[in-house]
Amino acid sequence: MGSVEEFTTSGGRRVYSITVPVFEGFLGNVYLVDDGDRPLLVDCGSGLPPSNQALRNGFGEIGETFSRTIAPSDLGAILITHGHIDHFGGLPFLRTLCEAPIAVHGLDRAVLERHEERVVVASRRLETFLESAGVEGKNRSRLMSVYLWGKGRYQSGPTQIPLEEGRTAPGDLEVLHVPGHCPGQVCLRIDDILLTADHVLSRTTPHQAPESITANTGLGHYLDSLTKIESLPGIRLALGGHEKPMFDLVGRIAAIKRSHQRRLEKTLELCREPLSISAVSHHLFGTVKSYHVLLALEEAGAHVEYLYQRGELGVGNLEEIEGQQNPVIRYVKV
């Protein structure tokens, strides 16, 4: 796939995909929606210099490749699909190029407007999760450093437009709130094309974290949101926040659901004896490094939490928990 692609909706609107490096070795998709009026930008990369430069270059490539000249100053609005920095981190850069209003779901509004506050609150909850998951002190400090890397480079700023389901977004885009991967995650429908952001991806099963860290995340919310999107009629093409276009959205959702079901079944099998989330993570994902350690722990935690909430797992070290201030919780199949 090239750095810029063009798609046409059933209503004749053009959607341009700009591929940008969001982190080292990790690409993201930014979308420019053009219906002949004021174009809309959906997401904006991570804000790292290579990401910003690729975004700027993408505007130029659209003109060169598709003879449609659009500049950042032409934007009617910038729509943020969810509050993860690889999707909104480019906002400070764009604010120097245009005055377009910014739209985001209310549950992720504070991430953009009061970023410093949200980082502090989320990091405390994450540290509590890691401690109860059985991650020892030195490793816990290392993981917190990994989590906090780069969080301070984003500069908080105002948003102007709420992206709420039932309210038409700029450009008459239909908003579908799909919490799970992120509290304010939305999909955006443009005629027969659905921008799925990180809710559905063509190859990767999107990352999940426990709701104990952030409300309105968690595997239960995510699976319910998949079912919601699965039932949408008339979707010909789905475009994710990463990876390639999807021409069989229903089939891809079914595959993601099967993946989580297998992981839930394996988690139950593992917990025939009491295990911490850290131990479950190691069994599920093996030896991983750097940020992937944190992702694996959160993913394991989301599946353990889902099973515990539904009564399929219980606490296997209750007496130990009663006698300690910050105990490691070990889960067991009931």
Short mmCIF file of C-alpha atoms in Angstrom, two decimals:
data_model
loop_
_atom_site.label_atom_id
_atom_site.label_comp_id
_atom_site.label_asym_id
_atom_site.label_seq_id
_atom_site.Cartn_x
_atom_site.Cartn_y
_atom_site.Cartn_z
CA MET A 1 0.00 0.00 0.00
CA GLY A 2 1.34 3.43 -0.95
CA SER A 3 1.50 6.41 1.38
CA VAL A 4 -1.66 7.92 -0.18
CA GLU A 5 -4.75 6.11 -1.52
CA GLU A 6 -8.13 7.29 -2.80
CA PHE A 7 -11.52 5.68 -2.12
CA THR A 8 -14.93 6.78 -3.43
CA THR A 9 -18.15 6.29 -1.47
CA SER A 10 -21.51 5.34 -2.97
CA GLY A 11 -22.50 9.00 -2.64
CA GLY A 12 -19.52 10.17 -4.67
CA ARG A 13 -17.48 11.49 -1.76
CA ARG A 14 -13.73 10.96 -1.82
CA VAL A 15 -11.78 9.56 1.11
CA TYR A 16 -8.00 9.87 0.96
CA SER A 17 -5.84 7.67 3.18
CA ILE A 18 -2.47 9.08 4.27
CA THR A 19 -0.11 6.57 5.87
CA VAL A 20 2.18 8.12 8.49
CA PRO A 21 4.77 6.67 10.90
CA VAL A 22 3.28 7.13 14.36
CA PHE A 23 6.09 5.43 16.30
CA GLU A 24 9.28 3.74 15.22
CA GLY A 25 8.28 0.71 13.15
CA PHE A 26 4.55 1.41 13.55
CA LEU A 27 2.35 3.04 10.90
CA GLY A 28 -1.03 4.73 11.21
CA ASN A 29 -3.69 5.88 8.77
CA VAL A 30 -5.00 9.45 8.66
CA TYR A 31 -8.08 10.11 6.50
CA LEU A 32 -9.04 13.19 4.52
CA VAL A 33 -12.76 13.26 3.67
CA ASP A 34 -13.58 15.42 0.65
CA ASP A 35 -17.09 16.07 -0.69
CA GLY A 36 -16.27 19.26 -2.57
CA ASP A 37 -17.08 21.46 0.43
CA ARG A 38 -14.66 22.05 3.30
CA PRO A 39 -12.66 18.83 3.73
CA LEU A 40 -12.40 16.99 7.04
CA LEU A 41 -9.35 15.37 8.61
CA VAL A 42 -9.90 12.22 10.65
CA ASP A 43 -7.04 11.70 13.15
CA CYS A 44 -3.63 13.32 12.78
CA GLY A 45 -0.79 10.99 13.77
CA SER A 46 1.38 10.96 16.87
CA GLY A 47 2.96 14.41 16.77
CA LEU A 48 6.50 13.03 16.50
CA PRO A 49 8.53 14.89 13.81
CA PRO A 50 8.45 12.03 11.23
CA SER A 51 4.68 11.72 11.72
CA ASN A 52 4.09 15.46 11.29
CA GLN A 53 6.29 15.58 8.20
CA ALA A 54 4.52 12.60 6.61
CA LEU A 55 1.17 14.23 7.31
CA ARG A 56 2.26 17.48 5.65
CA ASN A 57 3.71 15.53 2.71
CA GLY A 58 0.44 13.59 2.38
CA PHE A 59 -1.49 16.73 1.56
CA GLY A 60 0.98 17.44 -1.22
CA GLU A 61 0.85 13.88 -2.54
CA ILE A 62 -2.93 14.04 -2.84
CA GLY A 63 -2.53 17.04 -5.13
CA GLU A 64 0.22 15.42 -7.18
CA THR A 65 -1.41 11.99 -7.49
CA PHE A 66 -5.11 12.79 -7.64
CA SER A 67 -5.11 16.44 -8.84
CA ARG A 68 -7.03 17.60 -5.77
CA THR A 69 -5.23 20.46 -4.07
CA ILE A 70 -6.05 20.63 -0.37
CA ALA A 71 -4.04 22.46 2.30
CA PRO A 72 -4.39 22.14 6.08
CA SER A 73 -5.78 25.68 6.10
CA ASP A 74 -8.72 24.43 4.01
CA LEU A 75 -9.93 21.99 6.69
CA GLY A 76 -13.46 22.45 8.00
CA ALA A 77 -12.84 20.31 11.09
CA ILE A 78 -10.45 17.76 12.60
CA LEU A 79 -12.20 14.65 13.95
CA ILE A 80 -10.38 12.54 16.55
CA THR A 81 -11.61 8.95 16.68
CA HIS A 82 -10.29 8.22 20.18
CA GLY A 83 -7.95 9.41 22.89
CA HIS A 84 -4.75 7.50 22.09
CA ILE A 85 -1.77 9.67 21.28
CA ASP A 86 -0.96 8.01 17.96
CA HIS A 87 -4.30 9.42 16.75
CA PHE A 88 -4.38 12.88 18.36
CA GLY A 89 -0.74 13.73 19.07
CA GLY A 90 -0.41 15.77 15.87
CA LEU A 91 -2.94 18.37 17.02
CA PRO A 92 -0.37 20.90 18.33
CA PHE A 93 1.37 20.74 14.93
CA LEU A 94 -1.91 21.23 13.06
CA ARG A 95 -2.87 24.15 15.28
CA THR A 96 0.09 26.02 13.77
CA LEU A 97 -1.25 25.39 10.25
CA CYS A 98 -5.01 25.89 10.57
CA GLU A 99 -7.83 27.03 12.83
CA ALA A 100 -10.18 24.13 12.16
CA PRO A 101 -12.37 23.16 15.13
CA ILE A 102 -11.59 19.85 16.81
CA ALA A 103 -14.20 17.15 17.41
CA VAL A 104 -13.93 14.26 19.88
CA HIS A 105 -16.29 12.08 21.91
CA GLY A 106 -17.08 13.40 25.37
CA LEU A 107 -15.48 10.43 27.14
CA ASP A 108 -12.12 11.30 25.57
CA ARG A 109 -12.45 15.07 25.70
CA ALA A 110 -10.39 15.41 28.88
CA VAL A 111 -7.52 13.46 27.30
CA LEU A 112 -7.12 16.28 24.77
CA GLU A 113 -8.09 19.25 26.96
CA ARG A 114 -6.55 18.23 30.33
CA HIS A 115 -3.90 15.80 29.18
CA GLU A 116 -1.55 16.32 32.12
CA GLU A 117 -4.31 15.55 34.62
CA ARG A 118 -5.39 12.42 32.80
CA VAL A 119 -1.82 11.11 32.61
CA VAL A 120 -1.38 11.48 36.38
CA VAL A 121 -4.71 9.80 37.20
CA ALA A 122 -4.26 6.98 34.67
CA SER A 123 -0.69 6.30 35.77
CA ARG A 124 -1.75 5.88 39.40
CA ARG A 125 -4.47 3.42 38.40
CA LEU A 126 -2.04 1.56 36.16
CA GLU A 127 0.50 1.27 38.96
CA THR A 128 -2.17 -0.17 41.26
CA PHE A 129 -3.13 -2.68 38.58
CA LEU A 130 0.49 -3.75 38.06
CA GLU A 131 0.98 -4.26 41.78
CA SER A 132 -2.14 -6.42 42.15
CA ALA A 133 -1.13 -8.29 38.96
CA GLY A 134 2.07 -9.48 40.66
CA VAL A 135 4.64 -7.26 38.94
CA GLU A 136 7.55 -6.73 41.35
CA GLY A 137 8.82 -3.31 42.37
CA LYS A 138 11.78 -2.82 39.99
CA ASN A 139 9.89 -4.20 37.01
CA ARG A 140 6.88 -2.08 37.95
CA SER A 141 8.99 1.08 37.98
CA ARG A 142 10.48 0.14 34.62
CA LEU A 143 7.04 -0.40 33.09
CA MET A 144 5.78 2.90 34.45
CA SER A 145 8.73 4.65 32.79
CA VAL A 146 7.84 2.95 29.52
CA TYR A 147 4.20 4.03 29.90
CA LEU A 148 5.09 7.65 30.64
CA TRP A 149 7.60 7.98 27.77
CA GLY A 150 6.54 10.75 25.43
CA LYS A 151 3.36 11.58 27.35
CA GLY A 152 4.70 15.03 28.25
CA ARG A 153 5.24 16.22 24.69
CA TYR A 154 1.53 16.76 23.96
CA GLN A 155 0.22 20.23 24.69
CA SER A 156 -3.38 20.32 25.90
CA GLY A 157 -5.83 22.47 23.97
CA PRO A 158 -9.55 23.07 23.60
CA THR A 159 -12.00 21.01 21.57
CA GLN A 160 -15.08 22.56 20.02
CA ILE A 161 -17.38 19.81 18.71
CA PRO A 162 -18.77 16.76 20.56
CA LEU A 163 -18.75 13.54 18.55
CA GLU A 164 -21.85 11.92 20.01
CA GLU A 165 -23.94 9.11 18.63
CA GLY A 166 -27.28 10.41 17.40
CA ARG A 167 -25.77 13.78 16.52
CA THR A 168 -24.51 14.30 12.98
CA ALA A 169 -20.80 15.05 12.80
CA PRO A 170 -19.30 17.69 10.50
CA GLY A 171 -19.71 16.66 6.87
CA ASP A 172 -22.89 14.72 7.74
CA LEU A 173 -20.82 11.79 8.98
CA GLU A 174 -22.67 9.27 11.11
CA VAL A 175 -21.10 8.74 14.55
CA LEU A 176 -21.16 5.32 16.23
CA HIS A 177 -19.84 5.16 19.79
CA VAL A 178 -17.97 1.88 20.29
CA PRO A 179 -16.27 1.85 23.72
CA GLY A 180 -13.80 -0.87 24.60
CA HIS A 181 -10.41 -0.19 23.07
CA CYS A 182 -10.82 3.38 24.35
CA PRO A 183 -13.69 5.02 26.31
CA GLY A 184 -14.55 7.53 23.57
CA GLN A 185 -13.75 5.34 20.59
CA VAL A 186 -16.01 6.13 17.64
CA CYS A 187 -16.47 4.73 14.16
CA LEU A 188 -17.49 7.18 11.43
CA ARG A 189 -19.79 6.18 8.58
CA ILE A 190 -19.52 7.95 5.22
CA ASP A 191 -22.18 6.45 2.94
CA ASP A 192 -21.02 2.84 2.40
CA ILE A 193 -17.54 3.33 3.92
CA LEU A 194 -16.90 2.91 7.64
CA LEU A 195 -13.84 4.42 9.29
CA THR A 196 -13.24 1.91 12.08
CA ALA A 197 -10.19 3.58 13.69
CA ASP A 198 -8.79 1.03 16.20
CA HIS A 199 -12.09 -0.73 16.81
CA VAL A 200 -11.57 -3.18 13.93
CA LEU A 201 -8.24 -3.71 12.16
CA SER A 202 -7.49 -5.93 9.16
CA ARG A 203 -4.75 -8.06 10.74
CA THR A 204 -4.26 -7.20 14.41
CA THR A 205 -6.76 -7.97 17.15
CA PRO A 206 -7.04 -4.50 18.76
CA HIS A 207 -5.51 -4.15 22.21
CA GLN A 208 -7.71 -4.42 25.30
CA ALA A 209 -7.07 -3.22 28.85
CA PRO A 210 -9.04 -3.77 32.08
CA GLU A 211 -11.85 -1.42 32.98
CA SER A 212 -10.27 -1.24 36.45
CA ILE A 213 -7.66 1.08 34.91
CA THR A 214 -9.99 3.20 32.75
CA ALA A 215 -13.78 3.19 32.85
CA ASN A 216 -15.61 2.27 29.62
CA THR A 217 -12.75 0.11 28.40
CA GLY A 218 -12.64 -3.63 29.08
CA LEU A 219 -13.38 -6.70 27.03
CA GLY A 220 -17.12 -6.74 27.79
CA HIS A 221 -17.64 -3.27 26.36
CA TYR A 222 -15.47 -4.15 23.38
CA LEU A 223 -17.32 -7.33 22.44
CA ASP A 224 -20.69 -5.55 22.74
CA SER A 225 -19.38 -2.79 20.46
CA LEU A 226 -18.21 -5.35 17.90
CA THR A 227 -21.73 -6.80 17.78
CA LYS A 228 -23.13 -3.31 17.28
CA ILE A 229 -20.91 -2.67 14.23
CA GLU A 230 -21.43 -6.20 12.92
CA SER A 231 -25.13 -5.51 12.45
CA LEU A 232 -24.67 -2.35 10.35
CA PRO A 233 -26.22 -2.80 6.89
CA GLY A 234 -24.69 -1.60 3.66
CA ILE A 235 -21.01 -1.33 4.59
CA ARG A 236 -18.94 -2.09 1.49
CA LEU A 237 -15.53 -1.06 2.80
CA ALA A 238 -13.99 -0.56 6.24
CA LEU A 239 -10.87 1.54 6.73
CA GLY A 240 -8.94 1.11 9.97
CA GLY A 241 -6.64 3.39 11.90
CA HIS A 242 -3.77 1.05 11.00
CA GLU A 243 -3.14 -1.66 8.43
CA LYS A 244 -4.99 -2.39 5.19
CA PRO A 245 -8.58 -1.79 3.99
CA MET A 246 -11.20 -4.42 4.87
CA PHE A 247 -13.73 -5.58 2.28
CA ASP A 248 -15.40 -8.13 4.59
CA LEU A 249 -16.11 -6.30 7.84
CA VAL A 250 -18.47 -8.96 9.19
CA GLY A 251 -15.94 -11.71 8.54
CA ARG A 252 -13.17 -9.74 10.20
CA ILE A 253 -15.30 -9.10 13.28
CA ALA A 254 -16.09 -12.82 13.51
CA ALA A 255 -12.37 -13.61 13.41
CA ILE A 256 -11.64 -11.10 16.20
CA LYS A 257 -14.40 -12.59 18.35
CA ARG A 258 -12.99 -16.09 17.83
CA SER A 259 -9.55 -14.87 18.85
CA HIS A 260 -10.89 -13.50 22.14
CA GLN A 261 -12.93 -16.64 22.77
CA ARG A 262 -9.82 -18.79 22.38
CA ARG A 263 -7.93 -16.53 24.77
CA LEU A 264 -10.74 -16.69 27.32
CA GLU A 265 -10.80 -20.48 27.12
CA LYS A 266 -7.03 -20.66 27.55
CA THR A 267 -7.19 -18.30 30.53
CA LEU A 268 -9.76 -20.54 32.22
CA GLU A 269 -7.60 -23.58 31.56
CA LEU A 270 -4.55 -21.85 33.02
CA CYS A 271 -6.44 -20.84 36.16
CA ARG A 272 -7.23 -24.37 37.28
CA GLU A 273 -4.63 -23.44 39.90
CA PRO A 274 -4.57 -19.91 41.39
CA LEU A 275 -2.53 -17.58 39.17
CA SER A 276 -1.70 -13.89 39.18
CA ILE A 277 -2.37 -11.79 36.10
CA SER A 278 1.39 -11.57 35.59
CA ALA A 279 1.60 -15.37 35.45
CA VAL A 280 -1.39 -15.58 33.09
CA SER A 281 0.26 -12.99 30.84
CA HIS A 282 3.48 -14.99 30.67
CA HIS A 283 1.59 -18.18 29.75
CA LEU A 284 -0.48 -16.39 27.10
CA PHE A 285 2.23 -14.32 25.45
CA GLY A 286 5.60 -15.81 26.44
CA THR A 287 8.67 -13.60 26.67
CA VAL A 288 8.10 -10.09 25.33
CA LYS A 289 10.10 -6.90 25.71
CA SER A 290 9.71 -3.19 26.41
CA TYR A 291 6.24 -1.75 25.78
CA HIS A 292 4.94 -5.17 24.73
CA VAL A 293 5.32 -6.36 28.34
CA LEU A 294 2.83 -3.72 29.43
CA LEU A 295 0.49 -4.50 26.53
CA ALA A 296 0.57 -8.21 27.38
CA LEU A 297 -0.21 -7.56 31.04
CA GLU A 298 -3.14 -5.31 30.16
CA GLU A 299 -4.47 -7.79 27.61
CA ALA A 300 -4.27 -10.65 30.11
CA GLY A 301 -5.85 -8.41 32.74
CA ALA A 302 -8.78 -7.61 30.44
CA HIS A 303 -9.51 -11.29 29.90
CA VAL A 304 -9.15 -12.19 33.58
CA GLU A 305 -11.41 -9.26 34.53
CA TYR A 306 -14.04 -10.35 31.98
CA LEU A 307 -14.13 -13.89 33.40
CA TYR A 308 -14.12 -12.66 37.00
CA GLN A 309 -17.00 -10.23 36.35
CA ARG A 310 -19.05 -13.12 34.94
CA GLY A 311 -18.36 -15.46 37.84
CA GLU A 312 -16.16 -17.91 35.94
CA LEU A 313 -13.07 -16.98 37.95
CA GLY A 314 -12.82 -16.41 41.68
CA VAL A 315 -10.09 -15.23 44.05
CA GLY A 316 -7.88 -18.11 45.14
CA ASN A 317 -5.93 -16.36 47.93
CA LEU A 318 -8.63 -14.57 49.89
CA GLU A 319 -6.97 -15.02 53.31
CA GLU A 320 -3.73 -13.57 51.98
CA ILE A 321 -5.61 -10.58 50.56
CA GLU A 322 -7.35 -9.93 53.88
CA GLY A 323 -4.01 -9.75 55.68
CA GLN A 324 -2.08 -7.48 53.33
CA GLN A 325 -2.36 -3.84 52.35
CA ASN A 326 -1.51 -4.18 48.63
CA PRO A 327 -1.76 -7.88 47.85
CA VAL A 328 -1.19 -9.79 44.65
CA ILE A 329 -4.53 -11.30 43.59
CA ARG A 330 -4.50 -14.88 42.31
CA TYR A 331 -7.47 -16.04 40.26
CA VAL A 332 -8.84 -19.56 40.04
CA LYS A 333 -11.50 -21.26 37.95
CA VAL A 334 -14.74 -21.85 39.89
#
